[in-house]
PDB file of C-alpha atoms in Angstrom:
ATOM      1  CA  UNK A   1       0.000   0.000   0.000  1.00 94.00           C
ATOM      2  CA  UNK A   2       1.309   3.303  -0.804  1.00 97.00           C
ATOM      3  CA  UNK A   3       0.540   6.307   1.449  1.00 98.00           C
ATOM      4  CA  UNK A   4       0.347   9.969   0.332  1.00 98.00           C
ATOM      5  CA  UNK A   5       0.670  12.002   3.429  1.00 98.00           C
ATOM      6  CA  UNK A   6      -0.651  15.085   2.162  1.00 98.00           C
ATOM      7  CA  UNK A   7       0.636  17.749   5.402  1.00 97.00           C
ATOM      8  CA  UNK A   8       4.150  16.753   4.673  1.00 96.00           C
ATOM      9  CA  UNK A   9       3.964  19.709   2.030  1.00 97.00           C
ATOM     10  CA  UNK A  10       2.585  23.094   3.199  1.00 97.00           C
ATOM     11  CA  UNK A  11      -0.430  24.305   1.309  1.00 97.00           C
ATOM     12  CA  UNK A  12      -3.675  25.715   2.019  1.00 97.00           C
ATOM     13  CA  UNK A  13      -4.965  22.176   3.351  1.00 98.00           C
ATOM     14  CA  UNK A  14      -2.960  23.806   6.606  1.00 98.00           C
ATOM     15  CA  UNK A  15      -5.668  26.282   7.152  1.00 98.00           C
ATOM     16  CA  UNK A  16      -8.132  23.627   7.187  1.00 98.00           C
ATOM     17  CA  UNK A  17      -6.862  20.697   9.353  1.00 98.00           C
ATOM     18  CA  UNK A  18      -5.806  23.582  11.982  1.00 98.00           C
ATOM     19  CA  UNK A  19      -9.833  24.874  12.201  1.00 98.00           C
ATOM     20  CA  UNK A  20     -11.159  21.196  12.061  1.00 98.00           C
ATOM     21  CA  UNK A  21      -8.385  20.117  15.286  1.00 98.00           C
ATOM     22  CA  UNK A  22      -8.953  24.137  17.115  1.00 98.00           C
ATOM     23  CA  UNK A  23     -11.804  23.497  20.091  1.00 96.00           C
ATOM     24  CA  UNK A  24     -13.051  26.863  19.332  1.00 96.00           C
ATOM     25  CA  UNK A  25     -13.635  26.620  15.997  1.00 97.00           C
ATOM     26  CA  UNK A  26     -14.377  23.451  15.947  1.00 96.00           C
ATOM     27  CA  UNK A  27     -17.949  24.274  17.658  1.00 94.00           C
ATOM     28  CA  UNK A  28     -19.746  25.879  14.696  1.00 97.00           C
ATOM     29  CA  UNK A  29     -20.838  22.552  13.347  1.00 97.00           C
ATOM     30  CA  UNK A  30     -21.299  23.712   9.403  1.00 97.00           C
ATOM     31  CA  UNK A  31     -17.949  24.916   9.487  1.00 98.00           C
ATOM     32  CA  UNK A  32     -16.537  21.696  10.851  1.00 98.00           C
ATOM     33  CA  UNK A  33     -18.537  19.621   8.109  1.00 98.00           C
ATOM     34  CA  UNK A  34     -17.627  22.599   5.501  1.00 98.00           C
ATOM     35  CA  UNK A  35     -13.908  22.133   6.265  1.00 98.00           C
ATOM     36  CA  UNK A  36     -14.029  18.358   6.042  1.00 98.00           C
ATOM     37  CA  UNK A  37     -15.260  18.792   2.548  1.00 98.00           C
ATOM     38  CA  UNK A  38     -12.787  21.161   1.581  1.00 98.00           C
ATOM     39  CA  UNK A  39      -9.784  18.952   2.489  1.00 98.00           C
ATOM     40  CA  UNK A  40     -11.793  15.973   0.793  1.00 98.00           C
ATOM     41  CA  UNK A  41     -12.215  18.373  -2.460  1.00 98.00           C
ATOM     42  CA  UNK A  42      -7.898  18.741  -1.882  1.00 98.00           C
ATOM     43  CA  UNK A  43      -7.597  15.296  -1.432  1.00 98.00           C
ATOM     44  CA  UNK A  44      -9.655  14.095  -4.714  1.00 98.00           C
ATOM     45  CA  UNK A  45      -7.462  16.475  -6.369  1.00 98.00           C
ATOM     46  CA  UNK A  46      -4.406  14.405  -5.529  1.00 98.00           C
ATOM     47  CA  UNK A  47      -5.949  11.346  -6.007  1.00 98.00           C
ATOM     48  CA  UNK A  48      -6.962  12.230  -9.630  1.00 97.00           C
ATOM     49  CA  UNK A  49      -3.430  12.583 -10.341  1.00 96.00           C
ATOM     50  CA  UNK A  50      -3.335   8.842 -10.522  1.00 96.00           C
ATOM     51  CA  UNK A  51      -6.615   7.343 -12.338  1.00 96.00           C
ATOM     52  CA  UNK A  52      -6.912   6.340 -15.644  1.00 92.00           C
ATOM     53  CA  UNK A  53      -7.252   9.052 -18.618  1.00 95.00           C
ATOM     54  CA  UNK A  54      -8.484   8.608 -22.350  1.00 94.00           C
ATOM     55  CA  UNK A  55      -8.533  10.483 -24.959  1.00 94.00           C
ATOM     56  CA  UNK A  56     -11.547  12.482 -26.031  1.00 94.00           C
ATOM     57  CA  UNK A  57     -12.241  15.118 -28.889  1.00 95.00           C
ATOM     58  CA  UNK A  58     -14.206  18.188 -27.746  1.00 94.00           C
ATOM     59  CA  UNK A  59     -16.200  20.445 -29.967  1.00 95.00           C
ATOM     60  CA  UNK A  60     -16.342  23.935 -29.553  1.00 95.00           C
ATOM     61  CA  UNK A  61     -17.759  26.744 -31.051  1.00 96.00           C
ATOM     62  CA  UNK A  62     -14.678  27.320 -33.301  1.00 97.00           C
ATOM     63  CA  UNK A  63     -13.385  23.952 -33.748  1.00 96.00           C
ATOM     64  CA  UNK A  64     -12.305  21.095 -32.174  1.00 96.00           C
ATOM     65  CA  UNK A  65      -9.680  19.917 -29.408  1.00 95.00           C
ATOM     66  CA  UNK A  66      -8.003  16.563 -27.998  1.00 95.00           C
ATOM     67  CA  UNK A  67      -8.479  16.517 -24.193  1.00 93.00           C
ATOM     68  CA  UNK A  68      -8.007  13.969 -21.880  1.00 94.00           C
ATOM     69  CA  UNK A  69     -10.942  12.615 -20.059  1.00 93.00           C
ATOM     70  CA  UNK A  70     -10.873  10.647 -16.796  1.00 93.00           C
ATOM     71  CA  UNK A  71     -12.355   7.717 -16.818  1.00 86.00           C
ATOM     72  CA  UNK A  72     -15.482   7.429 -15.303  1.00 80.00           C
ATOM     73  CA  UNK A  73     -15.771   4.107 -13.304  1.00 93.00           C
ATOM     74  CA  UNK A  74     -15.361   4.963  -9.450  1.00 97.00           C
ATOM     75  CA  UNK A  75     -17.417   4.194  -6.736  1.00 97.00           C
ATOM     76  CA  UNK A  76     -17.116   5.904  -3.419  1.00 97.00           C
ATOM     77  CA  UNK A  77     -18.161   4.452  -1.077  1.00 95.00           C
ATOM     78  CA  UNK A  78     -18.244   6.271   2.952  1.00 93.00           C
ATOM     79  CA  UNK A  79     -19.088   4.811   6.179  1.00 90.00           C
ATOM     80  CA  UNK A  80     -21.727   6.534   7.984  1.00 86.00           C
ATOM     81  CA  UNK A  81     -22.386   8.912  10.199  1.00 87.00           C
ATOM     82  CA  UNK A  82     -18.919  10.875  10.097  1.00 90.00           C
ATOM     83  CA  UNK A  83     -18.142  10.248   6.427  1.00 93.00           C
ATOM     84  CA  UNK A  84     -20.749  11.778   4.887  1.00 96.00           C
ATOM     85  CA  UNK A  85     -18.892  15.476   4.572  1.00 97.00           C
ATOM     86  CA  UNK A  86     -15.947  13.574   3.133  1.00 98.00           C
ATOM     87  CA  UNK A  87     -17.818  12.180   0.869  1.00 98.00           C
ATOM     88  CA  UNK A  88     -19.480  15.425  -0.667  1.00 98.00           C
ATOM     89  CA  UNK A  89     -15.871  16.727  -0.964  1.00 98.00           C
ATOM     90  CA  UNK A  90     -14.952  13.343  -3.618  1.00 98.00           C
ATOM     91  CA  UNK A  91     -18.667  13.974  -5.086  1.00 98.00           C
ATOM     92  CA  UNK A  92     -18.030  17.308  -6.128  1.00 98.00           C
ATOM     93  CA  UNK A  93     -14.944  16.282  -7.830  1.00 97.00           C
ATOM     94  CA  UNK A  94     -16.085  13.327  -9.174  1.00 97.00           C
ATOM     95  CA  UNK A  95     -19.511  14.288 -10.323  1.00 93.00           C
ATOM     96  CA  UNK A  96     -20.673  11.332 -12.385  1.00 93.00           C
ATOM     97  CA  UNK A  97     -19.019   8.778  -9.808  1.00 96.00           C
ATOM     98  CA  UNK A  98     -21.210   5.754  -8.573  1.00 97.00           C
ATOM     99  CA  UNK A  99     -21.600   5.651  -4.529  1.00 97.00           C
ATOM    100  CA  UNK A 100     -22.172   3.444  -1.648  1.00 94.00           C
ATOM    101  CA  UNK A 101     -23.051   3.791   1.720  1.00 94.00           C
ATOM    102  CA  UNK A 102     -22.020   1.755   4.656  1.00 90.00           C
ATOM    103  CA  UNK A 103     -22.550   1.760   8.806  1.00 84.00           C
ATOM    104  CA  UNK A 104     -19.697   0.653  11.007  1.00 73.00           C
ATOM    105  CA  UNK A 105     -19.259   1.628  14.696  1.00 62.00           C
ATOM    106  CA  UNK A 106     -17.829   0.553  17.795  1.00 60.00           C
ATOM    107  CA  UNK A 107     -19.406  -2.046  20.120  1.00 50.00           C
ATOM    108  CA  UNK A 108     -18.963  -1.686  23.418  1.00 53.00           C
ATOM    109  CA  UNK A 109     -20.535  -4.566  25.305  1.00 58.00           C
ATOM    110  CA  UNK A 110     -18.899  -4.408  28.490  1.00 62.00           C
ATOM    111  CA  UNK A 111     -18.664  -0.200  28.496  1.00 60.00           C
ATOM    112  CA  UNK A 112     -15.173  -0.442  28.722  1.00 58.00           C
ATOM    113  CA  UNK A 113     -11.908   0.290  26.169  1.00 58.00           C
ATOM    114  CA  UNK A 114     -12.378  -3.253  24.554  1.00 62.00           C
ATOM    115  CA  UNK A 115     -15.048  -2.720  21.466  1.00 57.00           C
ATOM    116  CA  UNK A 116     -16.263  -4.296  18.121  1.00 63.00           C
ATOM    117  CA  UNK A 117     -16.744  -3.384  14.854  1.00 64.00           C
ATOM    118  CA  UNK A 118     -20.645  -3.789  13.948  1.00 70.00           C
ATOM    119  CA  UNK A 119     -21.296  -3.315  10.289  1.00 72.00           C
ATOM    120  CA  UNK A 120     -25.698  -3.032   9.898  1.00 77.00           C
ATOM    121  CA  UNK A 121     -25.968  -1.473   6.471  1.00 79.00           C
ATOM    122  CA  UNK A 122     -24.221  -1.844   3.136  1.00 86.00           C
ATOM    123  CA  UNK A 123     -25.848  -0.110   0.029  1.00 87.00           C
ATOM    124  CA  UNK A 124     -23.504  -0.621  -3.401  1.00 89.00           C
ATOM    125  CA  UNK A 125     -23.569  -1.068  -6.832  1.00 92.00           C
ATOM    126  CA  UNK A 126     -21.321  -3.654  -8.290  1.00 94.00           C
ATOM    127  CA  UNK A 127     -17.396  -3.039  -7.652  1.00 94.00           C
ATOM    128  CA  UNK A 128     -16.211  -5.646  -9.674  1.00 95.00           C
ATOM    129  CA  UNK A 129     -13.578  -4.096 -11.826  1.00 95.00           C
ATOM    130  CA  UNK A 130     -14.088  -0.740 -10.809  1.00 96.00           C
ATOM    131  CA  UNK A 131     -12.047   1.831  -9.097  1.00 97.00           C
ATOM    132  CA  UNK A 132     -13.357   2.112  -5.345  1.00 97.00           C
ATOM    133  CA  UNK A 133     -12.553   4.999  -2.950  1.00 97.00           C
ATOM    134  CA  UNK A 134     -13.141   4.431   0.807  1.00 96.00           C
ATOM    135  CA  UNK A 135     -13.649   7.816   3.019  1.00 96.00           C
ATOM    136  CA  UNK A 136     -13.568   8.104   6.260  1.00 95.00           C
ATOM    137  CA  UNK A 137     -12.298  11.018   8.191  1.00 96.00           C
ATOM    138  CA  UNK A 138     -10.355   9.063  10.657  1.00 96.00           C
ATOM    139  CA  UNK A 139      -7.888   6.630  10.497  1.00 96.00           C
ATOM    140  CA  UNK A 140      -7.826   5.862  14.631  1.00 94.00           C
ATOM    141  CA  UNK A 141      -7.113   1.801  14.795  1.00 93.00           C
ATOM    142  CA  UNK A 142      -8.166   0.947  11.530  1.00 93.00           C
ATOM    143  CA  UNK A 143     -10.106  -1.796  12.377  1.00 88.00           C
ATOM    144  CA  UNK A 144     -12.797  -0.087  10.981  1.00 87.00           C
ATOM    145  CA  UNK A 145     -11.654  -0.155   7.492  1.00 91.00           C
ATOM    146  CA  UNK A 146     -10.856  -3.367   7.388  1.00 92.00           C
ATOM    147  CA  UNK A 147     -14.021  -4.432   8.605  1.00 89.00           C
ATOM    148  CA  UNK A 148     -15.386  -2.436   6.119  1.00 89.00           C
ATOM    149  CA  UNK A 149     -13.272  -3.909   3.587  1.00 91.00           C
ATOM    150  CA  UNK A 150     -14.194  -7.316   4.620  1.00 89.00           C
ATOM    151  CA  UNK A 151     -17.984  -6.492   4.036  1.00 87.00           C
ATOM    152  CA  UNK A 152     -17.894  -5.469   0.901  1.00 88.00           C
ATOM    153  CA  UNK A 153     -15.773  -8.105  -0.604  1.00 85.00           C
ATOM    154  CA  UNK A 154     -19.055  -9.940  -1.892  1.00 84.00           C
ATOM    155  CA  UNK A 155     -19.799  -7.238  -4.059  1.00 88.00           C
ATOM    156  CA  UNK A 156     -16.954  -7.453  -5.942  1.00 93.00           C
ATOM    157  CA  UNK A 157     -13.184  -7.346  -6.466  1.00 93.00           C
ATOM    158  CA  UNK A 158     -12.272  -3.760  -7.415  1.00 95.00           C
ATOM    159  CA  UNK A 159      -9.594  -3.414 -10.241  1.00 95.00           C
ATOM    160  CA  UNK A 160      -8.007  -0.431  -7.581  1.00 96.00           C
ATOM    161  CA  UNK A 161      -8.575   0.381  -3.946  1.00 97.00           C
ATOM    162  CA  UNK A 162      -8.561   4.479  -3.043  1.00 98.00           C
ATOM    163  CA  UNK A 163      -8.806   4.768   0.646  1.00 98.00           C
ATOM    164  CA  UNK A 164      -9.297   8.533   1.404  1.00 98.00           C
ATOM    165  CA  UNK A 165      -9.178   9.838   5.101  1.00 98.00           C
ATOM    166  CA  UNK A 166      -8.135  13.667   6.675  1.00 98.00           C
ATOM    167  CA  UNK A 167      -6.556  12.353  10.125  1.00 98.00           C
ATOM    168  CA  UNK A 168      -5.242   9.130  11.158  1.00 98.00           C
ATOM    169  CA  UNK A 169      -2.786   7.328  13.950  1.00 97.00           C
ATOM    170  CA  UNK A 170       0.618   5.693  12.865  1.00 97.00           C
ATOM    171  CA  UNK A 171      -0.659   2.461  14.288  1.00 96.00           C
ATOM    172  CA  UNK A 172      -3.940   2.379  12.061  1.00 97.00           C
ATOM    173  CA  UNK A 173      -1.801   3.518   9.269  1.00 97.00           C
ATOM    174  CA  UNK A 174      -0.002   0.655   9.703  1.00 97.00           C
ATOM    175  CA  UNK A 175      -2.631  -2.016  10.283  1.00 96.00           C
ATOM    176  CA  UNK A 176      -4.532  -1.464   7.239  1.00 97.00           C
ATOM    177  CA  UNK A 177      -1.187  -1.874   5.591  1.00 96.00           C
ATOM    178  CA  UNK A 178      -1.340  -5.178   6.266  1.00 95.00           C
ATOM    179  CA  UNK A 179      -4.776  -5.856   5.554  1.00 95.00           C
ATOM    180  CA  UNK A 180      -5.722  -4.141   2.274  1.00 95.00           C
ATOM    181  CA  UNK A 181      -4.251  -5.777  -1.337  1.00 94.00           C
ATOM    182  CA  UNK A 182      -1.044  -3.976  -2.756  1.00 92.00           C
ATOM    183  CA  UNK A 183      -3.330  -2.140  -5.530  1.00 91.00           C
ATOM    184  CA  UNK A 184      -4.713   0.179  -2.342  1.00 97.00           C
ATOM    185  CA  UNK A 185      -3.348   4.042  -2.238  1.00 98.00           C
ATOM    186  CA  UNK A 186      -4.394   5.478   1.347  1.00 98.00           C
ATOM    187  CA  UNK A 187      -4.678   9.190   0.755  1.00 98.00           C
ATOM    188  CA  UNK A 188      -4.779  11.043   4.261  1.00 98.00           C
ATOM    189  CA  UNK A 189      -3.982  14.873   5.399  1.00 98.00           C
ATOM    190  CA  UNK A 190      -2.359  14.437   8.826  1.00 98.00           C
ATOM    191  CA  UNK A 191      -1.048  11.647  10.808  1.00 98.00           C
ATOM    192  CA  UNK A 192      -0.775  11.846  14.078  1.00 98.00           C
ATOM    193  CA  UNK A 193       1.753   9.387  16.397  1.00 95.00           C
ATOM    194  CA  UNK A 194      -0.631   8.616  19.830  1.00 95.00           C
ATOM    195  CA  UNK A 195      -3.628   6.454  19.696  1.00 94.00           C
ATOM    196  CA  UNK A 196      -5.061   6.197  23.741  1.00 93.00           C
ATOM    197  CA  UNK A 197      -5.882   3.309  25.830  1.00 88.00           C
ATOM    198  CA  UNK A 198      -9.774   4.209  24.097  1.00 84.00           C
ATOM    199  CA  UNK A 199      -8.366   3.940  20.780  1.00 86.00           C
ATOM    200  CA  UNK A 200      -8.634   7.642  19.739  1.00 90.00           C
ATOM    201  CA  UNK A 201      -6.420   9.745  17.902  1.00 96.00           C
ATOM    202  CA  UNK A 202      -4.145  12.049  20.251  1.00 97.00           C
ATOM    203  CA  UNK A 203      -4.478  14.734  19.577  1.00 96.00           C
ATOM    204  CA  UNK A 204      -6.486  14.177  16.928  1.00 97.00           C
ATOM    205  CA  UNK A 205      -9.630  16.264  16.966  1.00 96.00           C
ATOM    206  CA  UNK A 206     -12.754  14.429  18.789  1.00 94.00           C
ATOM    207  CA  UNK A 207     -15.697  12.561  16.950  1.00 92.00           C
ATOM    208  CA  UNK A 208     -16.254  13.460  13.763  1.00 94.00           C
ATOM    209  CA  UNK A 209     -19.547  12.143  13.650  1.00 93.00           C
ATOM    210  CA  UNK A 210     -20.775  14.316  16.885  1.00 94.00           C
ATOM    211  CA  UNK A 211     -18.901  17.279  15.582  1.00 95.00           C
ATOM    212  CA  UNK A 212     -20.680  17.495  12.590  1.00 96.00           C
ATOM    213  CA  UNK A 213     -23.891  16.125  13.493  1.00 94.00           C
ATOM    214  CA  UNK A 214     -24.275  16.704  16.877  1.00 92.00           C
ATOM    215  CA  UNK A 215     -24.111  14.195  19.511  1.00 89.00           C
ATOM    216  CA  UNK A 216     -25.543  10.510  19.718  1.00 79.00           C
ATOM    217  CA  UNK A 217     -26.570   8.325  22.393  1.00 74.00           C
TER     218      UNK A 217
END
């Protein structure tokens, strides 16, 4: 797996991550979600770098020009609640894209740090053969994504495996690593070094899903 580590290079992706991680920003809940689909707008932009191209003659009002388009056979597909400002940011850059939706969250069953990874919904077209791209925000143990991963596998075996992400742990960096094929780019602003005994990012920036949406039960 190949990982693009987007903050390693200063741009205006900065501005962003630092508003989404600030506590006092952080409040005004359509800014957080805004934010999180401006750094997944960045990241699409990064990742289109490396999809497939053809060549295409336009028409214009004066004549005619060879372009080349991108082709279109991408499904993104985010897990729900928290990726769902993520995924707008791909959408907007890939328009005509195919998507899926997916819940996972943790189980606690004893209320303590030891959880699960409950997957209750899965709504996809066919991936066989197609280019998949997998956001979610954060990248904390990563069993999420490969649980995830493992779900999905019965809808097909993608030709190419995007996994897009803003903030993410060293140690969930590395365990998808070892879970996800070779053909899998993981595209991710920031990654932080601490996960806690609670498996959250330190210092991260809270829930996503709460942040954006407000709090659940």
């Amino acid at each position: 797996m190949v990982t693009h580590h987007l903050l390693k290079n200063n741009s205006v992706l900065n501005t962003f991550i630092k508003e989404i991680r600030d506590q006092s920003i952080q409040k005004d809940a359509m800014r957080f979600r805004r934010n999180i689909e401006r750094i997944g707008e960045i990241l699409s932009y990064e990742l289109s770098k490396e999809l497939n191209y053809s060549k295409e003659k336009t028409r214009t009002v004066l004549g005619e020009k060879n372009s080349e388009a991108l082709n279109n056979d991408l499904v993104i597909c985010s897990i729900l609640r928290a990726g769902l400002p993520l995924h707008q940011g791909i959408l907007n850059y890939f328009d005509t894209a195919e998507n899926a939706f997916i819940s996972a969250y943790r189980h606690h069953s004893k209320n303590d740090t030891e959880f699960e990874i409950k997957v209750e919904y899965f709504a996809a077209p066919s991936l066989e053969g197609k280019t998949l791209i997998i956001a979610d925000p954060m990248l904390a143990t990563g069993k999420s994504m490969v649980t995830v991963y493992e779900a999905i596998k019965k809808f097909g075996s993608p030709k190419k495996i995007h996994i897009v992400s803003v903030i993410g742990s060293e140690l969930g960096v590395s365990f998808i690593k070892n879970h996800f094929p070779e053909n899998t780019d993981l595209w991710i602003a920031d990654i932080d070094t601490i996960l806690n005994d609670k498996g959250y990012i330190v210092p991260g920036l809270g829930d996503a899903g709460d942040l954006s949406y407000g709090p659940k039960l």
